[in-house]
């Protein structure tokens, strides 16, 4: 099977300062609150080393059996403005995809603008790109709900 690639970008305007938004994006306990894409799924951070060259590991998937293990490697951290990292996704012993993710946070009058760019390399077929985009769309909706809660 060949490696399939894709790319998508998303933008959200959120009612928090860049510093407060950065905390939601990078703190392990905050990521657990917004990162699971849907009800009945979980994202559990097992290890977090937020520094250039650091690595994180989390598990995600159905709450009763989170089957995906995700290894994150941080390449750029310029708090609270941008970050670049890879996420390699495994199911059991199989590596199914690697993504390169870039966050850019810009202060705006009513809070912050978050731009997220994701490049996907799928090792299991072309449908993975759409699945990653759906997961990020749902996660960013959760992030917006959490940001709105924190702003009120």
Coordinates of N, CA and C in Angstrom, one line a residue:
X1 N 0.9 -1.2 0.0 CA 0.0 0.0 0.0 C 0.9 1.2 0.0
X2 N 0.5 2.2 -0.7 CA 1.3 3.5 -0.8 C 0.9 4.4 0.4
X3 N 1.7 5.4 0.5 CA 1.4 6.5 1.5 C 0.5 7.5 0.9
X4 N -0.6 7.7 1.5 CA -1.6 8.8 1.0 C -1.4 10.0 1.8
X5 N -1.5 11.2 1.1 CA -1.2 12.4 1.8 C -2.4 13.4 1.6
X6 N -2.5 14.3 2.6 CA -3.6 15.3 2.5 C -3.2 16.4 3.4
X7 N -4.0 17.5 3.3 CA -3.7 18.7 4.1 C -5.0 19.5 4.3
X8 N -5.2 20.0 5.5 CA -6.3 20.9 5.7 C -5.9 22.0 6.7
X9 N -6.7 23.1 6.7 CA -6.4 24.2 7.6 C -7.8 24.6 8.2
X10 N -7.7 25.0 9.5 CA -8.9 25.5 10.2 C -8.6 26.7 11.0
X11 N -9.6 27.6 11.1 CA -9.4 28.8 11.8 C -10.6 29.0 12.8
X12 N -10.3 29.4 14.0 CA -11.4 29.7 15.0 C -11.0 31.0 15.7
X13 N -12.0 31.8 16.0 CA -11.8 33.0 16.8 C -12.4 32.7 18.2
X14 N -11.6 32.8 19.2 CA -12.0 32.4 20.6 C -11.9 33.5 21.6
X15 N -12.7 33.6 22.6 CA -12.8 34.7 23.5 C -11.8 34.7 24.6
X16 N -10.6 34.3 24.4 CA -9.6 34.3 25.4 C -8.3 35.0 24.9
X17 N -7.5 35.5 25.7 CA -6.2 36.1 25.3 C -5.3 35.0 24.8
X18 N -4.3 35.3 24.0 CA -3.4 34.3 23.5 C -2.8 33.4 24.7
X19 N -2.5 34.1 25.8 CA -1.9 33.3 26.9 C -2.9 32.3 27.5
X20 N -4.1 32.7 27.6 CA -5.1 31.8 28.2 C -5.5 30.7 27.2
X21 N -5.5 31.0 25.9 CA -5.8 30.0 24.9 C -4.6 29.0 24.8
X22 N -3.4 29.5 24.9 CA -2.2 28.7 24.8 C -2.3 27.6 25.9
X23 N -2.7 28.0 27.1 CA -2.8 27.1 28.2 C -3.8 25.9 27.8
X24 N -4.9 26.3 27.2 CA -5.9 25.2 26.8 C -5.3 24.3 25.7
X25 N -4.5 24.9 24.8 CA -3.9 24.1 23.7 C -2.8 23.2 24.2
X26 N -2.1 23.5 25.2 CA -0.8 22.8 25.6 C -0.8 22.1 26.9
X27 N -1.7 22.5 27.8 CA -1.7 21.8 29.1 C -2.4 20.4 29.0
X28 N -1.7 19.4 29.6 CA -2.2 18.0 29.4 C -3.7 17.9 29.9
X29 N -4.0 18.4 31.1 CA -5.3 18.2 31.6 C -6.4 19.0 30.8
X30 N -6.0 20.1 30.2 CA -6.9 20.9 29.3 C -7.1 20.1 28.0
X31 N -6.0 19.5 27.5 CA -6.2 18.8 26.2 C -7.1 17.6 26.4
X32 N -7.1 17.0 27.6 CA -8.0 15.9 27.8 C -9.4 16.3 27.8
X33 N -9.7 17.6 28.2 CA -11.0 18.1 28.3 C -11.6 18.4 26.9
X34 N -10.8 18.8 25.9 CA -11.4 19.2 24.6 C -11.0 18.3 23.5
X35 N -10.0 17.4 23.7 CA -9.4 16.6 22.6 C -10.2 15.5 22.0
X36 N -11.0 14.9 22.9 CA -11.8 13.7 22.4 C -12.9 14.3 21.5
X37 N -13.0 13.7 20.3 CA -13.9 14.3 19.3 C -15.4 14.1 19.5
X38 N -15.8 13.2 20.3 CA -17.3 13.0 20.5 C -17.6 12.4 21.8
X39 N -18.9 12.5 22.2 CA -19.4 11.8 23.4 C -19.1 10.3 23.3
X40 N -18.7 9.8 24.4 CA -18.4 8.3 24.4 C -17.0 8.0 24.1
X41 N -16.2 9.1 23.7 CA -14.8 8.9 23.4 C -13.9 9.6 24.5
X42 N -12.7 9.2 24.6 CA -11.8 9.8 25.6 C -10.4 10.1 24.9
X43 N -9.8 11.0 25.5 CA -8.3 11.3 25.2 C -7.7 11.4 26.6
X44 N -6.8 10.5 26.8 CA -6.1 10.4 28.1 C -4.6 10.5 27.9
X45 N -4.0 11.6 28.5 CA -2.6 11.9 28.4 C -1.8 10.9 29.3
X46 N -0.9 10.2 28.8 CA -0.1 9.3 29.6 C 1.2 9.9 30.0
X47 N 1.7 10.7 29.1 CA 3.0 11.4 29.4 C 3.0 12.7 28.6
X48 N 3.6 13.8 29.3 CA 3.7 15.1 28.6 C 5.0 15.7 29.0
X49 N 5.7 16.1 27.9 CA 7.0 16.8 28.1 C 7.0 18.0 27.1
X50 N 6.3 19.1 27.4 CA 6.1 20.2 26.6 C 7.4 21.1 26.5
X51 N 8.2 20.7 25.6 CA 9.5 21.5 25.3 C 9.9 21.1 23.9
X52 N 10.7 21.9 23.3 CA 11.3 21.6 22.0 C 12.1 20.3 22.2
X53 N 11.8 19.3 21.4 CA 12.4 18.0 21.5 C 11.7 17.0 22.4
X54 N 10.7 17.6 23.2 CA 10.0 16.7 24.1 C 8.9 15.9 23.4
X55 N 8.4 14.9 24.1 CA 7.4 14.0 23.5 C 6.3 13.8 24.5
X56 N 5.1 13.6 23.9 CA 3.9 13.2 24.7 C 3.4 11.9 24.2
X57 N 2.6 11.3 25.0 CA 1.8 10.1 24.6 C 0.4 10.2 25.1
X58 N -0.5 9.9 24.3 CA -1.9 9.8 24.8 C -2.6 8.7 24.1
X59 N -3.7 8.2 24.7 CA -4.5 7.2 24.2 C -5.9 7.8 23.9
X60 N -6.5 7.4 22.8 CA -7.8 7.9 22.5 C -8.7 6.9 21.8
X61 N -10.0 7.2 21.8 CA -10.9 6.3 21.2 C -12.1 6.0 22.1
X62 N -12.9 5.0 21.8 CA -14.0 4.7 22.6 C -13.7 4.6 24.1
X63 N -14.5 5.2 25.0 CA -14.2 5.2 26.4 C -13.9 3.9 27.0
X64 N -14.6 2.8 26.5 CA -14.4 1.5 27.1 C -13.2 0.8 26.5
X65 N -12.6 1.3 25.4 CA -11.5 0.6 24.8 C -10.7 1.6 23.9
X66 N -10.0 2.6 24.5 CA -9.3 3.5 23.7 C -8.1 2.9 22.9
X67 N -8.4 2.5 21.7 CA -7.5 1.7 20.9 C -6.3 2.4 20.2
X68 N -6.4 3.7 20.1 CA -5.4 4.5 19.4 C -4.3 5.0 20.4
X69 N -3.1 4.8 20.1 CA -2.0 5.4 20.9 C -1.3 6.5 20.0
X70 N -1.1 7.7 20.5 CA -0.6 8.8 19.7 C 0.7 9.3 20.4
X71 N 1.8 9.2 19.6 CA 3.0 9.8 20.1 C 3.3 11.1 19.4
X72 N 3.4 12.1 20.3 CA 3.6 13.5 19.8 C 5.1 13.9 20.0
X73 N 5.6 14.6 19.1 CA 7.0 15.1 19.2 C 6.9 16.6 18.9
X74 N 7.4 17.5 19.8 CA 7.4 18.9 19.7 C 8.6 19.4 19.0
X75 N 8.5 20.2 18.0 CA 9.6 20.7 17.2 C 9.8 22.2 17.3
X76 N 8.7 22.9 17.6 CA 8.8 24.4 17.8 C 7.7 24.8 18.8
X77 N 8.1 25.6 19.8 CA 7.2 26.1 20.8 C 7.6 27.6 21.0
X78 N 6.8 28.5 20.6 CA 7.0 29.9 20.8 C 5.7 30.4 21.5
X79 N 5.6 30.1 22.8 CA 4.4 30.5 23.6 C 4.3 32.0 23.6
X80 N 3.1 32.5 23.5 CA 1.8 31.9 23.2 C 1.4 32.0 21.8
X81 N 2.4 32.0 20.9 CA 2.0 32.3 19.5 C 2.1 31.2 18.5
X82 N 3.0 30.3 18.6 CA 3.0 29.2 17.7 C 3.7 27.9 18.1
X83 N 3.3 26.8 17.5 CA 3.9 25.5 17.9 C 3.8 24.7 16.6
X84 N 4.8 23.7 16.5 CA 4.7 22.7 15.5 C 5.1 21.4 16.1
X85 N 4.3 20.4 15.7 CA 4.6 19.1 16.3 C 4.0 18.0 15.4
X86 N 4.6 16.8 15.5 CA 4.0 15.6 14.8 C 3.3 14.8 15.8
X87 N 2.3 14.1 15.2 CA 1.5 13.0 15.9 C 1.6 11.8 15.1
X88 N 2.1 10.7 15.7 CA 2.1 9.4 15.0 C 1.1 8.5 15.7
X89 N 0.2 8.0 14.9 CA -0.9 7.2 15.5 C -0.7 5.7 15.2
X90 N -0.9 5.0 16.3 CA -0.7 3.5 16.3 C -2.0 2.8 16.7
X91 N -2.3 1.7 16.2 CA -3.4 0.8 16.7 C -2.6 -0.5 16.9
X92 N -2.5 -0.9 18.1 CA -1.7 -2.1 18.5 C -0.3 -1.9 18.0
X93 N 0.2 -2.8 17.2 CA 1.6 -2.7 16.7 C 1.7 -2.0 15.3
X94 N 0.6 -1.6 14.8 CA 0.5 -1.0 13.5 C 0.5 0.5 13.5
X95 N 1.4 1.2 12.8 CA 1.4 2.6 12.6 C 0.5 3.0 11.5
X96 N -0.5 3.8 11.7 CA -1.5 4.0 10.7 C -1.4 5.4 10.0
X97 N -0.7 6.4 10.7 CA -0.6 7.7 10.1 C 0.4 8.5 10.9
X98 N 0.9 9.6 10.3 CA 1.7 10.6 11.0 C 1.2 11.9 10.4
X99 N 1.0 12.9 11.4 CA 0.6 14.2 11.0 C 1.6 15.2 11.4
X100 N 1.7 16.3 10.7 CA 2.4 17.5 11.1 C 1.4 18.6 11.4
X101 N 1.4 19.1 12.6 CA 0.4 20.1 13.0 C 1.1 21.4 13.4
X102 N 0.6 22.5 12.9 CA 1.1 23.8 13.3 C -0.1 24.6 13.9
X103 N 0.2 25.2 15.1 CA -0.7 26.1 15.7 C -0.2 27.5 15.5
X104 N -1.0 28.5 15.2 CA -0.6 29.9 15.2 C -1.7 30.6 15.9
X105 N -1.4 31.3 17.0 CA -2.3 32.1 17.8 C -2.0 33.6 17.7
X106 N -3.0 34.4 17.3 CA -2.8 35.8 17.1 C -3.9 36.5 17.9
X107 N -3.5 37.5 18.7 CA -4.4 38.3 19.5 C -5.3 39.1 18.5
X108 N -6.6 39.2 18.8 CA -7.5 40.0 18.1 C -8.3 40.8 19.2
X109 N -9.1 41.8 18.7 CA -9.9 42.6 19.7 C -10.7 41.9 20.7
X110 N -11.3 40.8 20.3 CA -12.2 40.1 21.2 C -11.6 38.8 21.7
X111 N -10.3 38.6 21.6 CA -9.7 37.4 22.1 C -8.5 37.0 21.3
X112 N -8.6 35.8 20.6 CA -7.6 35.2 19.9 C -8.1 34.5 18.6
X113 N -7.3 34.6 17.6 CA -7.5 33.8 16.4 C -6.6 32.6 16.4
X114 N -7.1 31.4 16.2 CA -6.3 30.2 16.2 C -6.4 29.7 14.8
X115 N -5.2 29.5 14.2 CA -5.1 28.9 12.9 C -4.4 27.5 13.1
X116 N -5.0 26.5 12.6 CA -4.4 25.1 12.7 C -4.2 24.6 11.3
X117 N -3.0 24.1 11.0 CA -2.7 23.5 9.7 C -2.3 22.1 10.0
X118 N -2.8 21.1 9.3 CA -2.5 19.7 9.5 C -2.2 19.1 8.2
X119 N -1.0 18.5 8.1 CA -0.6 17.7 6.9 C -0.6 16.2 7.4
X120 N -1.3 15.4 6.6 CA -1.5 14.0 7.0 C -0.8 13.1 6.0
X121 N 0.0 12.1 6.6 CA 0.5 11.0 5.8 C -0.1 9.7 6.3
X122 N -1.0 9.1 5.5 CA -1.7 7.9 5.9 C -1.1 6.7 5.4
X123 N -0.9 5.7 6.2 CA -0.3 4.4 5.8 C -1.4 3.3 5.6
X124 N -2.7 3.8 5.7 CA -3.8 2.8 5.6 C -4.8 3.1 4.5
X125 N -4.5 4.1 3.7 CA -5.5 4.4 2.6 C -5.9 5.9 2.6
X126 N -6.5 6.3 1.6 CA -6.8 7.8 1.4 C -8.0 8.3 2.3
X127 N -8.7 7.4 2.9 CA -9.8 7.9 3.8 C -9.4 8.6 5.1
X128 N -8.2 8.3 5.5 CA -7.7 8.8 6.8 C -7.7 10.3 6.8
X129 N -7.4 11.0 5.7 CA -7.3 12.4 5.7 C -8.7 13.0 6.2
X130 N -9.8 12.5 5.6 CA -11.1 13.0 6.0 C -11.4 12.7 7.5
X131 N -10.9 11.5 8.0 CA -11.2 11.1 9.4 C -10.4 12.1 10.3
X132 N -9.2 12.4 9.9 CA -8.4 13.3 10.8 C -9.1 14.7 10.8
X133 N -9.5 15.2 9.6 CA -10.2 16.5 9.5 C -11.5 16.5 10.4
X134 N -12.2 15.4 10.3 CA -13.4 15.3 11.1 C -13.1 15.3 12.6
X135 N -12.0 14.6 13.0 CA -11.6 14.6 14.4 C -11.2 16.0 14.9
X136 N -10.4 16.7 14.1 CA -10.0 18.1 14.4 C -11.1 19.0 14.4
X137 N -12.1 18.9 13.5 CA -13.3 19.8 13.5 C -14.0 19.6 14.8
X138 N -14.2 18.4 15.2 CA -15.0 18.1 16.5 C -14.2 18.6 17.7
X139 N -12.9 18.3 17.7 CA -12.0 18.8 18.8 C -12.0 20.3 19.0
X140 N -11.9 21.0 17.8 CA -11.9 22.5 17.9 C -13.3 23.0 18.3
X141 N -14.3 22.3 18.0 CA -15.7 22.7 18.5 C -15.7 22.6 20.0
X142 N -15.1 21.5 20.5 CA -15.0 21.3 22.0 C -14.1 22.4 22.6
X143 N -13.0 22.7 21.9 CA -12.2 23.8 22.4 C -12.9 25.1 22.5
X144 N -13.7 25.4 21.5 CA -14.5 26.7 21.5 C -15.5 26.7 22.6
X145 N -16.1 25.5 22.9 CA -17.1 25.5 24.0 C -16.4 25.7 25.3
X146 N -15.2 25.1 25.5 CA -14.4 25.2 26.7 C -13.9 26.7 26.9
X147 N -13.5 27.3 25.8 CA -13.0 28.7 25.8 C -14.2 29.6 26.2
X148 N -15.4 29.4 25.6 CA -16.5 30.2 25.9 C -16.9 30.0 27.4
X149 N -16.8 28.8 27.9 CA -17.1 28.6 29.4 C -16.1 29.3 30.2
X150 N -14.9 29.3 29.9 CA -13.8 29.9 30.7 C -13.9 31.4 30.6
X151 N -14.4 32.0 29.5 CA -14.5 33.4 29.3 C -15.7 34.0 30.1
X152 N -16.7 33.2 30.4 CA -17.9 33.7 31.1 C -17.7 33.8 32.6

